[in-house]
mmCIF file of C-alpha atoms in Angstrom:
data_model
loop_
_atom_site.group_PDB
_atom_site.id
_atom_site.type_symbol
_atom_site.label_atom_id
_atom_site.label_comp_id
_atom_site.label_asym_id
_atom_site.label_seq_id
_atom_site.Cartn_x
_atom_site.Cartn_y
_atom_site.Cartn_z
ATOM 1 C CA ALA A 648 50.932 108.193 61.924
ATOM 2 C CA ILE A 649 52.534 109.090 65.398
ATOM 3 C CA LEU A 650 52.322 105.490 66.406
ATOM 4 C CA ALA A 651 53.979 104.379 63.071
ATOM 5 C CA LEU A 652 56.727 106.972 63.524
ATOM 6 C CA ALA A 653 57.369 105.884 67.065
ATOM 7 C CA GLU A 654 57.600 102.223 66.110
ATOM 8 C CA ALA A 655 59.849 102.864 63.286
ATOM 9 C CA SER A 656 62.023 104.965 65.565
ATOM 10 C CA ALA A 657 62.077 102.126 68.162
ATOM 11 C CA SER A 658 63.148 99.561 65.696
ATOM 12 C CA LEU A 659 66.031 101.590 64.606
ATOM 13 C CA ALA A 660 67.168 102.433 68.065
ATOM 14 C CA VAL A 661 66.630 98.948 69.751
ATOM 15 C CA PRO A 662 69.534 97.301 67.700
ATOM 16 C CA HIS A 663 71.865 100.433 68.191
ATOM 17 C CA LEU A 664 71.132 100.509 72.050
ATOM 18 C CA ARG A 665 70.953 96.732 72.754
ATOM 19 C CA GLY A 666 73.188 95.341 70.021
ATOM 20 C CA ASP A 667 74.984 92.011 70.787
ATOM 21 C CA SER A 668 75.225 90.966 74.619
ATOM 22 C CA ARG A 669 78.643 89.561 73.731
ATOM 23 C CA ALA A 670 79.702 92.837 72.233
ATOM 24 C CA LEU A 671 78.695 94.863 74.963
ATOM 25 C CA ARG A 672 80.558 92.454 77.430
ATOM 26 C CA LEU A 673 83.664 92.624 75.524
ATOM 27 C CA GLY A 674 83.240 96.547 75.365
ATOM 28 C CA SER A 675 82.906 96.805 79.121
ATOM 29 C CA ASN A 676 85.503 94.207 80.115
ATOM 30 C CA MET A 677 87.904 94.819 77.017
ATOM 31 C CA PHE A 678 88.473 90.838 76.752
ATOM 32 C CA ASP A 679 86.487 87.868 76.509
ATOM 33 C CA ASP A 680 85.860 85.888 79.542
ATOM 34 C CA ASP A 681 87.782 82.816 78.336
ATOM 35 C CA GLU A 682 90.492 84.555 76.619
ATOM 36 C CA VAL A 683 93.982 83.348 77.806
ATOM 37 C CA ALA A 684 96.718 85.703 78.726
ATOM 38 C CA VAL A 685 99.820 85.938 76.252
ATOM 39 C CA ALA A 686 103.391 86.503 76.709
ATOM 40 C CA SER A 687 103.087 90.294 76.241
ATOM 41 C CA ASP A 688 100.559 90.333 79.292
ATOM 42 C CA PHE A 689 102.881 88.620 81.673
ATOM 43 C CA ALA A 690 105.540 91.201 80.366
ATOM 44 C CA LYS A 691 103.473 93.909 81.518
ATOM 45 C CA ILE A 692 102.756 92.215 84.861
ATOM 46 C CA GLU A 693 106.570 91.878 85.413
ATOM 47 C CA ALA A 694 107.068 95.630 84.614
ATOM 48 C CA LEU A 695 104.293 96.462 86.937
ATOM 49 C CA LYS A 696 105.823 94.314 89.676
ATOM 50 C CA ARG A 697 109.231 95.989 89.186
ATOM 51 C CA SER A 698 107.685 99.497 89.401
ATOM 52 C CA ILE A 699 105.570 98.598 92.546
ATOM 53 C CA SER A 700 108.798 97.197 94.062
ATOM 54 C CA GLN A 701 110.859 100.166 93.418
ATOM 55 C CA ARG A 702 108.043 102.586 94.694
ATOM 56 C CA GLN A 703 107.875 100.162 97.700
ATOM 57 C CA ALA A 704 111.620 100.344 98.460
ATOM 58 C CA VAL A 705 111.350 104.219 98.112
ATOM 59 C CA TYR A 706 108.582 104.633 100.481
ATOM 60 C CA SER A 707 110.115 102.281 103.094
ATOM 61 C CA TYR A 708 113.423 104.175 102.988
ATOM 62 C CA CYS A 709 111.303 107.450 103.411
ATOM 63 C CA ALA A 710 109.344 105.871 106.244
ATOM 64 C CA GLY A 711 112.641 104.723 108.056
ATOM 65 C CA TYR A 712 114.134 108.208 107.400
ATOM 66 C CA TYR A 713 111.341 110.204 109.033
ATOM 67 C CA SER A 714 111.217 107.449 111.779
ATOM 68 C CA ARG A 715 114.744 107.970 112.789
ATOM 69 C CA ARG A 716 114.358 111.781 112.907
ATOM 70 C CA TYR A 717 111.220 111.557 114.756
ATOM 71 C CA HIS A 718 112.424 109.169 117.382
ATOM 72 C CA PHE A 719 115.775 111.252 117.609
ATOM 73 C CA MET A 720 113.792 114.522 118.379
ATOM 74 C CA THR A 721 111.368 112.747 120.767
ATOM 75 C CA ILE A 722 114.180 111.101 122.686
ATOM 76 C CA LEU A 723 116.281 114.348 122.844
ATOM 77 C CA ALA A 724 113.128 116.376 124.119
ATOM 78 C CA ALA A 725 112.611 113.563 126.801
ATOM 79 C CA THR A 726 116.163 113.727 127.868
ATOM 80 C CA LEU A 727 116.023 117.478 128.307
ATOM 81 C CA ALA A 728 112.923 117.165 130.299
ATOM 82 C CA VAL A 729 114.631 114.513 132.774
ATOM 83 C CA ALA A 730 117.606 116.749 132.796
ATOM 84 C CA ILE A 731 115.598 119.810 134.136
ATOM 85 C CA CYS A 732 113.987 117.869 136.500
ATOM 86 C CA ILE A 733 117.215 116.673 137.978
ATOM 87 C CA LEU A 734 118.718 120.181 137.879
ATOM 88 C CA VAL A 735 115.615 121.563 139.730
ATOM 89 C CA SER A 736 115.616 118.946 142.351
ATOM 90 C CA LEU A 737 119.638 119.089 143.068
ATOM 91 C CA TRP A 738 120.506 122.541 142.417
ATOM 92 C CA PRO A 739 121.257 124.518 145.551
ATOM 93 C CA PHE A 740 118.993 127.367 144.943
ATOM 94 C CA ALA A 741 118.493 128.037 148.646
ATOM 95 C CA GLU A 742 122.157 129.302 148.895
ATOM 96 C CA GLY A 743 121.148 132.337 146.782
ATOM 97 C CA GLY A 744 123.580 134.737 145.030
ATOM 98 C CA ASP A 745 125.384 133.749 141.890
ATOM 99 C CA ILE A 746 124.698 130.158 142.359
ATOM 100 C CA GLN A 747 120.894 130.789 142.131
ATOM 101 C CA VAL A 748 121.271 132.934 139.198
ATOM 102 C CA ALA A 749 123.372 130.356 137.517
ATOM 103 C CA GLY A 750 120.978 127.570 138.184
ATOM 104 C CA GLN A 751 118.030 129.728 136.854
ATOM 105 C CA ILE A 752 119.891 130.220 133.655
ATOM 106 C CA VAL A 753 120.735 126.678 133.227
ATOM 107 C CA VAL A 754 117.033 125.511 133.934
ATOM 108 C CA ALA A 755 115.730 128.098 131.451
ATOM 109 C CA PHE A 756 118.204 127.313 128.695
ATOM 110 C CA PHE A 757 117.198 123.460 128.997
ATOM 111 C CA SER A 758 113.500 124.318 129.153
ATOM 112 C CA GLY A 759 113.787 126.442 125.960
ATOM 113 C CA LEU A 760 115.777 123.774 124.128
ATOM 114 C CA CYS A 761 113.043 121.172 125.214
ATOM 115 C CA THR A 762 110.300 123.469 123.905
ATOM 116 C CA LEU A 763 112.146 123.998 120.665
ATOM 117 C CA MET A 764 112.499 120.461 120.165
ATOM 118 C CA ILE A 765 108.949 119.754 120.769
ATOM 119 C CA ALA A 766 107.825 122.640 118.427
ATOM 120 C CA CYS A 767 110.278 121.473 115.724
ATOM 121 C CA SER A 768 108.801 118.029 115.736
ATOM 122 C CA ALA A 769 105.302 119.187 115.568
ATOM 123 C CA LEU A 770 106.066 121.723 112.742
ATOM 124 C CA LEU A 771 107.983 119.250 110.738
ATOM 125 C CA GLY A 772 105.316 116.478 111.141
ATOM 126 C CA HIS A 773 107.718 113.646 110.901
ATOM 127 C CA ASP A 774 105.526 111.265 112.600
ATOM 128 C CA VAL A 775 102.571 111.987 110.214
ATOM 129 C CA LYS A 776 105.032 111.310 107.165
ATOM 130 C CA MET A 777 106.618 108.267 108.663
ATOM 131 C CA ALA A 778 102.849 106.818 109.279
ATOM 132 C CA ALA A 779 101.902 107.773 105.699
ATOM 133 C CA PHE A 780 104.881 106.176 104.136
ATOM 134 C CA ASP A 781 104.825 103.074 106.275
ATOM 135 C CA ALA A 782 101.127 102.594 105.262
ATOM 136 C CA ALA A 783 101.782 103.280 101.679
ATOM 137 C CA ALA A 784 104.701 100.656 101.811
ATOM 138 C CA LYS A 785 102.403 98.000 103.236
ATOM 139 C CA GLN A 786 99.834 98.639 100.533
ATOM 140 C CA LEU A 787 102.510 98.392 97.787
ATOM 141 C CA GLU A 788 103.639 95.165 99.316
ATOM 142 C CA SER A 789 100.109 93.662 99.281
ATOM 143 C CA MET A 790 99.724 94.826 95.581
ATOM 144 C CA GLY A 791 103.012 92.936 94.629
ATOM 145 C CA ASP A 792 101.993 89.882 96.613
ATOM 146 C CA ARG A 793 98.694 89.780 94.593
ATOM 147 C CA LEU A 794 100.541 89.991 91.316
ATOM 148 C CA GLN A 795 102.957 87.316 92.369
ATOM 149 C CA PHE A 796 100.243 84.829 93.532
ATOM 150 C CA LEU A 797 98.476 85.498 90.240
ATOM 151 C CA THR A 798 101.284 84.748 87.820
ATOM 152 C CA GLY A 799 103.593 82.620 90.039
ATOM 153 C CA TYR A 800 101.441 80.418 92.157
ATOM 154 C CA ARG A 801 98.235 79.882 89.903
ATOM 155 C CA VAL A 802 96.947 76.224 90.348
ATOM 156 C CA GLY A 803 94.348 74.572 88.129
ATOM 157 C CA GLY A 804 94.230 76.486 84.955
ATOM 158 C CA PRO A 805 95.545 79.332 82.831
ATOM 159 C CA VAL A 806 95.476 82.819 83.587
ATOM 160 C CA LEU A 807 92.731 84.892 81.818
ATOM 161 C CA ARG A 808 93.164 88.347 80.365
ATOM 162 C CA CYS A 809 90.060 89.637 82.199
ATOM 163 C CA GLU A 810 91.527 88.565 85.390
ATOM 164 C CA ILE A 811 94.798 90.480 84.866
ATOM 165 C CA GLN A 812 92.786 93.427 83.761
ATOM 166 C CA ARG A 813 90.459 93.459 86.761
ATOM 167 C CA LEU A 814 93.565 92.968 89.023
ATOM 168 C CA ILE A 815 95.473 96.027 87.193
ATOM 169 C CA SER A 816 92.452 98.144 87.429
ATOM 170 C CA SER A 817 92.044 97.652 91.149
ATOM 171 C CA ILE A 818 95.712 98.314 91.763
ATOM 172 C CA GLU A 819 95.305 101.476 89.727
ATOM 173 C CA ASP A 820 92.405 102.553 91.737
ATOM 174 C CA ARG A 821 94.481 101.825 95.021
ATOM 175 C CA MET A 822 97.494 103.682 93.882
ATOM 176 C CA SER A 823 95.451 106.755 92.821
ATOM 177 C CA ASP A 824 93.980 106.899 96.201
ATOM 178 C CA MET A 825 97.119 106.311 97.915
ATOM 179 C CA ASN A 826 99.041 109.168 96.121
ATOM 180 C CA GLY A 827 96.574 111.469 97.434
ATOM 181 C CA HIS A 828 97.548 110.687 101.007
ATOM 182 C CA VAL A 829 101.396 110.113 100.620
ATOM 183 C CA PRO A 830 103.753 113.226 101.027
ATOM 184 C CA ALA A 831 105.783 114.213 98.053
ATOM 185 C CA VAL A 832 109.310 112.542 97.843
ATOM 186 C CA SER A 833 112.266 114.549 97.079
ATOM 187 C CA GLY A 834 114.948 113.690 94.733
ATOM 188 C CA SER A 835 117.573 112.940 97.123
ATOM 189 C CA LEU A 836 115.373 110.411 99.020
ATOM 190 C CA TRP A 837 114.014 108.851 95.892
ATOM 191 C CA MET A 838 117.678 108.121 94.657
ATOM 192 C CA ALA A 839 118.534 106.900 97.956
ATOM 193 C CA GLY A 840 115.567 104.549 98.009
ATOM 194 C CA CYS A 841 116.369 103.320 94.718
ATOM 195 C CA LYS A 842 120.087 102.677 95.560
ATOM 196 C CA THR A 843 118.824 100.641 98.709
ATOM 197 C CA GLU A 844 116.677 98.373 96.432
ATOM 198 C CA GLU A 845 119.497 97.721 94.048
ATOM 199 C CA GLN A 846 121.615 96.729 96.966
ATOM 200 C CA SER A 847 118.992 94.382 98.193
ATOM 201 C CA LEU A 848 118.672 92.965 94.730
ATOM 202 C CA ASP A 849 122.266 92.458 94.375
ATOM 203 C CA PHE A 850 122.449 90.696 97.696
ATOM 204 C CA GLN A 851 119.469 88.245 96.811
ATOM 205 C CA LYS A 852 121.448 87.642 93.632
ATOM 206 C CA ARG A 853 124.482 86.777 95.441
ATOM 207 C CA GLN A 854 122.387 84.472 97.871
ATOM 208 C CA ALA A 855 120.809 82.451 95.011
ATOM 209 C CA ALA A 856 124.128 82.018 93.098
ATOM 210 C CA GLU A 857 125.734 80.819 96.391
ATOM 211 C CA LYS A 858 122.788 78.347 96.993
ATOM 212 C CA GLN A 859 122.995 77.158 93.445
ATOM 213 C CA ALA A 860 126.825 76.481 93.764
ATOM 214 C CA ASN A 861 126.379 74.774 97.090
ATOM 215 C CA SER A 862 123.690 72.492 95.537
ATOM 216 C CA ARG A 863 125.884 71.608 92.708
ATOM 217 C CA ARG A 864 128.804 70.848 95.022
ATOM 218 C CA ASP A 865 126.658 68.864 97.215
ATOM 219 C CA GLY A 866 125.294 66.901 94.054
ATOM 220 C CA LEU A 867 128.959 66.320 93.091
ATOM 221 C CA HIS A 868 130.010 64.989 96.337
ATOM 222 C CA THR A 869 126.703 62.584 96.743
ATOM 223 C CA GLN A 870 126.731 61.450 93.158
ATOM 224 C CA ARG A 871 129.715 59.617 91.202
ATOM 225 C CA PRO A 872 130.394 60.746 87.741
ATOM 226 C CA PRO A 873 129.351 57.999 85.028
ATOM 227 C CA ARG A 874 133.090 57.242 84.295
ATOM 228 C CA LEU A 875 134.163 56.988 87.835
ATOM 229 C CA ALA A 876 130.971 54.820 88.641
ATOM 230 C CA ALA A 877 131.848 52.454 85.698
ATOM 231 C CA ALA A 878 135.515 52.062 86.806
ATOM 232 C CA CYS A 879 134.555 51.400 90.313
ATOM 233 C CA THR A 880 132.079 48.562 89.124
ATOM 234 C CA LEU A 881 134.929 47.151 87.003
ATOM 235 C CA VAL A 882 137.325 47.237 89.822
ATOM 236 C CA SER A 883 134.865 45.387 92.061
ATOM 237 C CA ALA A 884 134.000 42.773 89.605
ATOM 238 C CA ASP A 885 137.758 42.139 89.192
ATOM 239 C CA LEU A 886 138.319 41.801 92.865
ATOM 240 C CA GLN A 887 135.300 39.543 93.292
ATOM 241 C CA ARG A 888 136.726 37.319 90.436
ATOM 242 C CA HIS A 889 140.235 37.121 91.904
ATOM 243 C CA VAL A 890 138.634 36.244 95.313
ATOM 244 C CA ALA A 891 136.544 33.429 93.685
ATOM 245 C CA VAL A 892 139.745 32.081 91.867
ATOM 246 C CA ARG A 893 141.731 31.987 95.199
ATOM 247 C CA GLU A 894 138.967 30.399 96.981
ATOM 248 C CA ALA A 895 138.845 27.706 94.271
ATOM 249 C CA HIS A 896 142.658 26.857 94.288
ATOM 250 C CA VAL A 897 142.311 26.684 98.167
#
């Protein structure tokens, strides 16, 4: 009885657990292996590319923003250190009196200012933020390139939905990991980065329009219109006929 009960439960459980291999594959991959991508999939890819491009522009702007401040404070601290060395070596401390006291005050002031610059640079962490945003911008650029190569430079066959889904899943994992290492972006920096991206897109559009206009102008200069070409052919034929008649009279 126990064996019969076990066999019956196994016969009921095996179809439920195993089922069809194709159904399990579709459930794990969400799409069939040979299912071709449709227009809505490419629209999602374009939306994802725009989002990645916008975030890359913001992160690049943030990296430049913190880079400028870090290098400004570093250069200022180095300049103050050099000024202190020059003052200590050239100031006439041996004369004593008020000159010596003034020299000590100036050196102490510049030393304190240099220490303050170094401490502020370390506390604000501009170098760490610069490195984090720069690395994140490079990762986003590589993600955008992968999407561009998948949709724009594919050779040989159609793009499959499973390929798009695998790529989107890998990008999602990388972005989730990246968000844990990138500092928070303030609203002003985000708006400034978006404005920079809009200016870059406008510049690219103007360049593309100028190239298209130049190519059309070059085409008009190199190729004659059909009516002009026909008129030139008739004129050349008339000239040849007149020349032949004149030679015959001669």
